[in-house]
């Protein structure tokens, strides 16, 4: 059974191209989000962090006066680019406000 099977997802994913600023341990990074849902997001990066790493992040939404500041944990790493997925890391939200998660679930953004 594949835990990342879309049929098992509790939140609808939205394909996006949003800048994310995040900090982990003693480093600060900026990359782009490839997809996002109320439960987490996928950061496109050639240098993913190890599984289990906690991050603090900020996401600003274009044309929407909304800034989300939250925490997450790396739950999946994809180091090789495939036809379906770029290299990067899957982040599960562990500290996001409930109204921010609902906001993300109801997004209608142009696809990346």
Short mmCIF file of N, CA and C in Angstrom, two decimals:
data_model
loop_
_atom_site.label_atom_id
_atom_site.label_comp_id
_atom_site.label_asym_id
_atom_site.label_seq_id
_atom_site.Cartn_x
_atom_site.Cartn_y
_atom_site.Cartn_z
N UNK A 1 0.84 -1.18 0.00
CA UNK A 1 0.00 0.00 0.00
C UNK A 1 0.88 1.24 0.00
N UNK A 2 0.65 2.14 -0.92
CA UNK A 2 1.45 3.35 -1.06
C UNK A 2 0.83 4.47 -0.21
N UNK A 3 1.57 4.96 0.82
CA UNK A 3 1.00 6.01 1.68
C UNK A 3 0.81 7.33 0.97
N UNK A 4 1.40 7.50 -0.23
CA UNK A 4 1.27 8.75 -0.96
C UNK A 4 0.28 8.64 -2.10
N UNK A 5 -0.53 7.59 -2.07
CA UNK A 5 -1.56 7.37 -3.06
C UNK A 5 -2.56 8.52 -2.97
N UNK A 6 -2.85 9.20 -4.09
CA UNK A 6 -3.76 10.36 -4.04
C UNK A 6 -5.14 10.03 -3.48
N UNK A 7 -5.59 8.79 -3.65
CA UNK A 7 -6.91 8.43 -3.12
C UNK A 7 -6.93 8.48 -1.60
N UNK A 8 -5.77 8.41 -0.94
CA UNK A 8 -5.71 8.40 0.51
C UNK A 8 -5.53 9.81 1.09
N UNK A 9 -5.36 10.80 0.25
CA UNK A 9 -5.10 12.15 0.75
C UNK A 9 -6.33 12.74 1.41
N UNK A 10 -6.11 13.40 2.55
CA UNK A 10 -7.20 14.06 3.27
C UNK A 10 -7.47 15.44 2.70
N UNK A 11 -6.49 16.01 1.98
CA UNK A 11 -6.60 17.37 1.45
C UNK A 11 -6.31 17.36 -0.05
N UNK A 12 -7.02 18.20 -0.77
CA UNK A 12 -6.79 18.33 -2.21
C UNK A 12 -5.50 19.10 -2.46
N UNK A 13 -4.66 18.57 -3.35
CA UNK A 13 -3.42 19.25 -3.70
C UNK A 13 -3.68 20.27 -4.80
N UNK A 14 -2.94 21.38 -4.73
CA UNK A 14 -3.01 22.43 -5.73
C UNK A 14 -1.62 22.61 -6.33
N UNK A 15 -1.50 22.46 -7.65
CA UNK A 15 -0.23 22.72 -8.32
C UNK A 15 0.00 24.23 -8.30
N UNK A 16 1.16 24.64 -7.81
CA UNK A 16 1.47 26.06 -7.69
C UNK A 16 2.94 26.30 -8.02
N UNK A 17 3.29 27.53 -8.10
CA UNK A 17 4.69 27.96 -8.22
C UNK A 17 4.83 29.16 -7.29
N UNK A 18 4.98 28.88 -6.00
CA UNK A 18 5.04 29.92 -4.97
C UNK A 18 6.39 29.91 -4.28
N UNK A 19 6.92 31.07 -4.04
CA UNK A 19 8.17 31.19 -3.29
C UNK A 19 7.92 30.84 -1.83
N UNK A 20 8.83 30.05 -1.25
CA UNK A 20 8.76 29.74 0.17
C UNK A 20 10.11 30.08 0.77
N UNK A 21 10.08 30.75 1.91
CA UNK A 21 11.28 31.03 2.69
C UNK A 21 11.20 30.16 3.92
N UNK A 22 12.27 29.41 4.20
CA UNK A 22 12.23 28.50 5.33
C UNK A 22 13.58 28.39 6.01
N UNK A 23 13.50 28.04 7.28
CA UNK A 23 14.70 27.89 8.11
C UNK A 23 14.69 26.50 8.72
N UNK A 24 15.87 25.89 8.73
CA UNK A 24 16.05 24.59 9.36
C UNK A 24 17.40 24.61 10.04
N UNK A 25 17.43 24.24 11.31
CA UNK A 25 18.66 24.26 12.09
C UNK A 25 19.28 25.65 11.99
N UNK A 26 20.47 25.76 11.44
CA UNK A 26 21.15 27.05 11.35
C UNK A 26 21.20 27.60 9.93
N UNK A 27 20.30 27.15 9.08
CA UNK A 27 20.33 27.63 7.70
C UNK A 27 19.01 28.27 7.31
N UNK A 28 19.08 29.17 6.36
CA UNK A 28 17.91 29.86 5.83
C UNK A 28 17.91 29.61 4.32
N UNK A 29 16.77 29.26 3.76
CA UNK A 29 16.68 28.94 2.34
C UNK A 29 15.45 29.57 1.70
N UNK A 30 15.51 29.70 0.39
CA UNK A 30 14.36 30.10 -0.43
C UNK A 30 14.29 29.13 -1.60
N UNK A 31 13.13 28.59 -1.85
CA UNK A 31 12.90 27.70 -2.98
C UNK A 31 11.46 27.92 -3.44
N UNK A 32 11.00 27.05 -4.32
CA UNK A 32 9.63 27.16 -4.81
C UNK A 32 8.81 25.93 -4.43
N UNK A 33 7.54 26.16 -4.14
CA UNK A 33 6.60 25.11 -3.85
C UNK A 33 6.03 24.62 -5.18
N UNK A 34 6.01 23.30 -5.38
CA UNK A 34 5.43 22.71 -6.59
C UNK A 34 3.96 22.39 -6.40
N UNK A 35 3.60 21.97 -5.17
CA UNK A 35 2.19 21.75 -4.86
C UNK A 35 1.97 21.94 -3.37
N UNK A 36 0.70 22.23 -3.04
CA UNK A 36 0.36 22.55 -1.65
C UNK A 36 -1.04 22.04 -1.35
N UNK A 37 -1.26 21.65 -0.10
CA UNK A 37 -2.59 21.27 0.37
C UNK A 37 -2.70 21.73 1.82
N UNK A 38 -3.85 21.53 2.41
CA UNK A 38 -4.04 21.90 3.81
C UNK A 38 -3.24 21.04 4.77
N UNK A 39 -2.65 19.95 4.28
CA UNK A 39 -1.86 19.07 5.13
C UNK A 39 -0.36 19.16 4.94
N UNK A 40 0.06 19.81 3.86
CA UNK A 40 1.50 19.92 3.61
C UNK A 40 1.79 20.49 2.24
N UNK A 41 3.05 20.38 1.84
CA UNK A 41 3.48 20.94 0.57
C UNK A 41 4.71 20.19 0.06
N UNK A 42 5.05 20.44 -1.20
CA UNK A 42 6.25 19.86 -1.80
C UNK A 42 7.14 21.00 -2.24
N UNK A 43 8.36 21.04 -1.70
CA UNK A 43 9.33 22.08 -2.05
C UNK A 43 10.26 21.52 -3.12
N UNK A 44 10.33 22.20 -4.24
CA UNK A 44 11.23 21.83 -5.32
C UNK A 44 12.64 22.32 -4.96
N UNK A 45 13.59 21.40 -4.83
CA UNK A 45 14.96 21.77 -4.50
C UNK A 45 15.92 20.66 -4.90
N UNK A 46 17.11 21.05 -5.29
CA UNK A 46 18.16 20.07 -5.61
C UNK A 46 18.89 19.62 -4.36
N UNK A 47 18.64 20.32 -3.24
CA UNK A 47 19.33 19.98 -1.98
C UNK A 47 18.30 19.77 -0.87
N UNK A 48 17.56 18.66 -0.94
CA UNK A 48 16.55 18.41 0.10
C UNK A 48 17.19 18.15 1.46
N UNK A 49 16.45 18.48 2.49
CA UNK A 49 16.88 18.22 3.86
C UNK A 49 16.56 16.76 4.20
N UNK A 50 17.23 16.20 5.20
CA UNK A 50 16.96 14.82 5.59
C UNK A 50 15.54 14.64 6.14
N UNK A 51 14.98 13.46 5.93
CA UNK A 51 13.68 13.12 6.50
C UNK A 51 13.75 13.30 8.02
N UNK A 52 12.72 13.88 8.58
CA UNK A 52 12.66 14.14 10.02
C UNK A 52 13.10 15.54 10.41
N UNK A 53 13.66 16.30 9.46
CA UNK A 53 14.09 17.67 9.76
C UNK A 53 12.88 18.59 9.90
N UNK A 54 12.82 19.37 10.97
CA UNK A 54 11.75 20.34 11.15
C UNK A 54 12.16 21.67 10.53
N UNK A 55 11.19 22.35 9.92
CA UNK A 55 11.44 23.66 9.33
C UNK A 55 10.39 24.64 9.83
N UNK A 56 10.74 25.91 9.79
CA UNK A 56 9.80 27.01 9.98
C UNK A 56 9.76 27.74 8.66
N UNK A 57 8.56 28.12 8.21
CA UNK A 57 8.47 28.71 6.88
C UNK A 57 7.45 29.84 6.81
N UNK A 58 7.58 30.61 5.72
CA UNK A 58 6.65 31.69 5.39
C UNK A 58 6.28 31.53 3.92
N UNK A 59 4.98 31.69 3.65
CA UNK A 59 4.48 31.65 2.29
C UNK A 59 3.60 32.88 2.07
N UNK A 60 3.93 33.65 1.04
CA UNK A 60 3.09 34.78 0.63
C UNK A 60 2.38 34.35 -0.66
N UNK A 61 1.13 34.75 -0.82
CA UNK A 61 0.33 34.37 -1.97
C UNK A 61 0.17 35.58 -2.90
N UNK A 62 0.49 35.42 -4.20
CA UNK A 62 0.37 36.54 -5.13
C UNK A 62 -1.09 36.96 -5.29
N UNK A 63 -1.33 38.22 -5.33
CA UNK A 63 -2.66 38.80 -5.53
C UNK A 63 -3.63 38.53 -4.38
N UNK A 64 -3.16 37.94 -3.28
CA UNK A 64 -4.02 37.68 -2.12
C UNK A 64 -3.28 38.22 -0.90
N UNK A 65 -3.89 39.10 -0.13
CA UNK A 65 -3.18 39.63 1.05
C UNK A 65 -3.14 38.60 2.18
N UNK A 66 -2.32 37.56 1.99
CA UNK A 66 -2.26 36.48 2.97
C UNK A 66 -0.81 36.04 3.13
N UNK A 67 -0.37 35.95 4.37
CA UNK A 67 0.95 35.41 4.71
C UNK A 67 0.74 34.28 5.70
N UNK A 68 1.28 33.13 5.36
CA UNK A 68 1.18 31.99 6.26
C UNK A 68 2.56 31.73 6.85
N UNK A 69 2.62 31.68 8.16
CA UNK A 69 3.84 31.34 8.88
C UNK A 69 3.53 30.09 9.68
N UNK A 70 4.34 29.04 9.51
CA UNK A 70 4.04 27.77 10.16
C UNK A 70 5.30 26.92 10.30
N UNK A 71 5.09 25.71 10.81
CA UNK A 71 6.17 24.73 10.94
C UNK A 71 5.78 23.46 10.20
N UNK A 72 6.80 22.72 9.77
CA UNK A 72 6.57 21.46 9.10
C UNK A 72 7.73 20.52 9.34
N UNK A 73 7.57 19.30 8.87
CA UNK A 73 8.61 18.29 9.01
C UNK A 73 8.77 17.58 7.67
N UNK A 74 10.02 17.31 7.30
CA UNK A 74 10.30 16.60 6.05
C UNK A 74 9.87 15.14 6.22
N UNK A 75 8.95 14.70 5.36
CA UNK A 75 8.46 13.32 5.44
C UNK A 75 8.81 12.49 4.21
N UNK A 76 9.29 13.16 3.16
CA UNK A 76 9.62 12.45 1.92
C UNK A 76 10.66 13.24 1.16
N UNK A 77 11.60 12.53 0.55
CA UNK A 77 12.63 13.16 -0.27
C UNK A 77 12.64 12.51 -1.64
N UNK A 78 12.66 13.33 -2.67
CA UNK A 78 12.75 12.86 -4.05
C UNK A 78 14.00 13.51 -4.64
N UNK A 79 15.05 12.72 -4.78
CA UNK A 79 16.32 13.29 -5.25
C UNK A 79 16.48 13.25 -6.76
N UNK A 80 15.78 12.35 -7.42
CA UNK A 80 15.89 12.22 -8.87
C UNK A 80 14.65 12.80 -9.53
N UNK A 81 14.86 13.56 -10.58
CA UNK A 81 13.72 14.08 -11.32
C UNK A 81 13.09 12.93 -12.11
N UNK A 82 11.78 12.83 -12.02
CA UNK A 82 11.03 11.85 -12.80
C UNK A 82 10.07 12.62 -13.69
N UNK A 83 9.34 11.89 -14.50
CA UNK A 83 8.35 12.55 -15.36
C UNK A 83 7.23 13.18 -14.54
N UNK A 84 6.94 12.59 -13.37
CA UNK A 84 5.82 13.06 -12.57
C UNK A 84 6.21 14.05 -11.49
N UNK A 85 7.46 14.05 -11.08
CA UNK A 85 7.82 14.84 -9.91
C UNK A 85 9.24 15.38 -10.00
N UNK A 86 9.43 16.66 -9.70
CA UNK A 86 10.77 17.23 -9.68
C UNK A 86 11.51 16.79 -8.41
N UNK A 87 12.82 17.01 -8.36
CA UNK A 87 13.53 16.71 -7.12
C UNK A 87 13.08 17.67 -6.03
N UNK A 88 13.05 17.18 -4.79
CA UNK A 88 12.64 18.05 -3.70
C UNK A 88 12.26 17.26 -2.48
N UNK A 89 11.38 17.87 -1.66
CA UNK A 89 11.00 17.22 -0.40
C UNK A 89 9.55 17.52 -0.06
N UNK A 90 8.90 16.51 0.47
CA UNK A 90 7.53 16.63 0.93
C UNK A 90 7.54 17.06 2.39
N UNK A 91 6.76 18.09 2.70
CA UNK A 91 6.68 18.65 4.05
C UNK A 91 5.28 18.43 4.58
N UNK A 92 5.18 17.85 5.78
CA UNK A 92 3.90 17.71 6.46
C UNK A 92 3.80 18.84 7.47
N UNK A 93 2.66 19.54 7.47
CA UNK A 93 2.46 20.60 8.44
C UNK A 93 2.37 20.02 9.85
N UNK A 94 3.10 20.60 10.79
CA UNK A 94 2.98 20.20 12.19
C UNK A 94 2.63 21.40 13.06
N UNK A 95 2.62 22.56 12.49
CA UNK A 95 2.26 23.76 13.22
C UNK A 95 1.69 24.78 12.28
N UNK A 96 0.46 24.56 11.85
CA UNK A 96 -0.22 25.52 10.98
C UNK A 96 -1.58 25.81 11.61
N UNK A 97 -1.97 27.05 11.57
CA UNK A 97 -3.27 27.42 12.12
C UNK A 97 -4.38 26.75 11.31
N UNK A 98 -5.43 26.36 12.00
CA UNK A 98 -6.53 25.66 11.35
C UNK A 98 -7.15 26.51 10.23
N UNK A 99 -7.30 27.82 10.45
CA UNK A 99 -7.88 28.66 9.40
C UNK A 99 -6.94 28.78 8.20
N UNK A 100 -5.61 28.72 8.42
CA UNK A 100 -4.66 28.74 7.31
C UNK A 100 -4.76 27.45 6.50
N UNK A 101 -4.91 26.32 7.15
CA UNK A 101 -5.08 25.04 6.46
C UNK A 101 -6.36 25.06 5.62
N UNK A 102 -7.44 25.60 6.19
CA UNK A 102 -8.70 25.70 5.44
C UNK A 102 -8.54 26.63 4.24
N UNK A 103 -7.82 27.75 4.44
CA UNK A 103 -7.56 28.69 3.34
C UNK A 103 -6.85 27.97 2.20
N UNK A 104 -5.82 27.20 2.52
CA UNK A 104 -5.06 26.48 1.49
C UNK A 104 -5.95 25.47 0.78
N UNK A 105 -6.79 24.77 1.52
CA UNK A 105 -7.68 23.79 0.92
C UNK A 105 -8.65 24.41 -0.09
N UNK A 106 -8.97 25.68 0.08
CA UNK A 106 -9.95 26.32 -0.80
C UNK A 106 -9.30 27.18 -1.88
N UNK A 107 -7.99 27.09 -2.03
CA UNK A 107 -7.29 27.89 -3.04
C UNK A 107 -7.77 27.61 -4.44
N UNK A 108 -7.82 28.65 -5.22
CA UNK A 108 -8.02 28.54 -6.65
C UNK A 108 -6.96 29.43 -7.29
N UNK A 109 -5.82 28.80 -7.58
CA UNK A 109 -4.70 29.53 -8.16
C UNK A 109 -4.41 28.99 -9.54
N UNK A 110 -3.81 29.82 -10.41
CA UNK A 110 -3.39 29.28 -11.71
C UNK A 110 -2.33 28.21 -11.48
N UNK A 111 -2.38 27.15 -12.27
CA UNK A 111 -1.38 26.08 -12.12
C UNK A 111 -0.02 26.58 -12.54
N UNK A 112 1.01 25.94 -11.95
CA UNK A 112 2.40 26.33 -12.24
C UNK A 112 2.74 26.08 -13.68
#
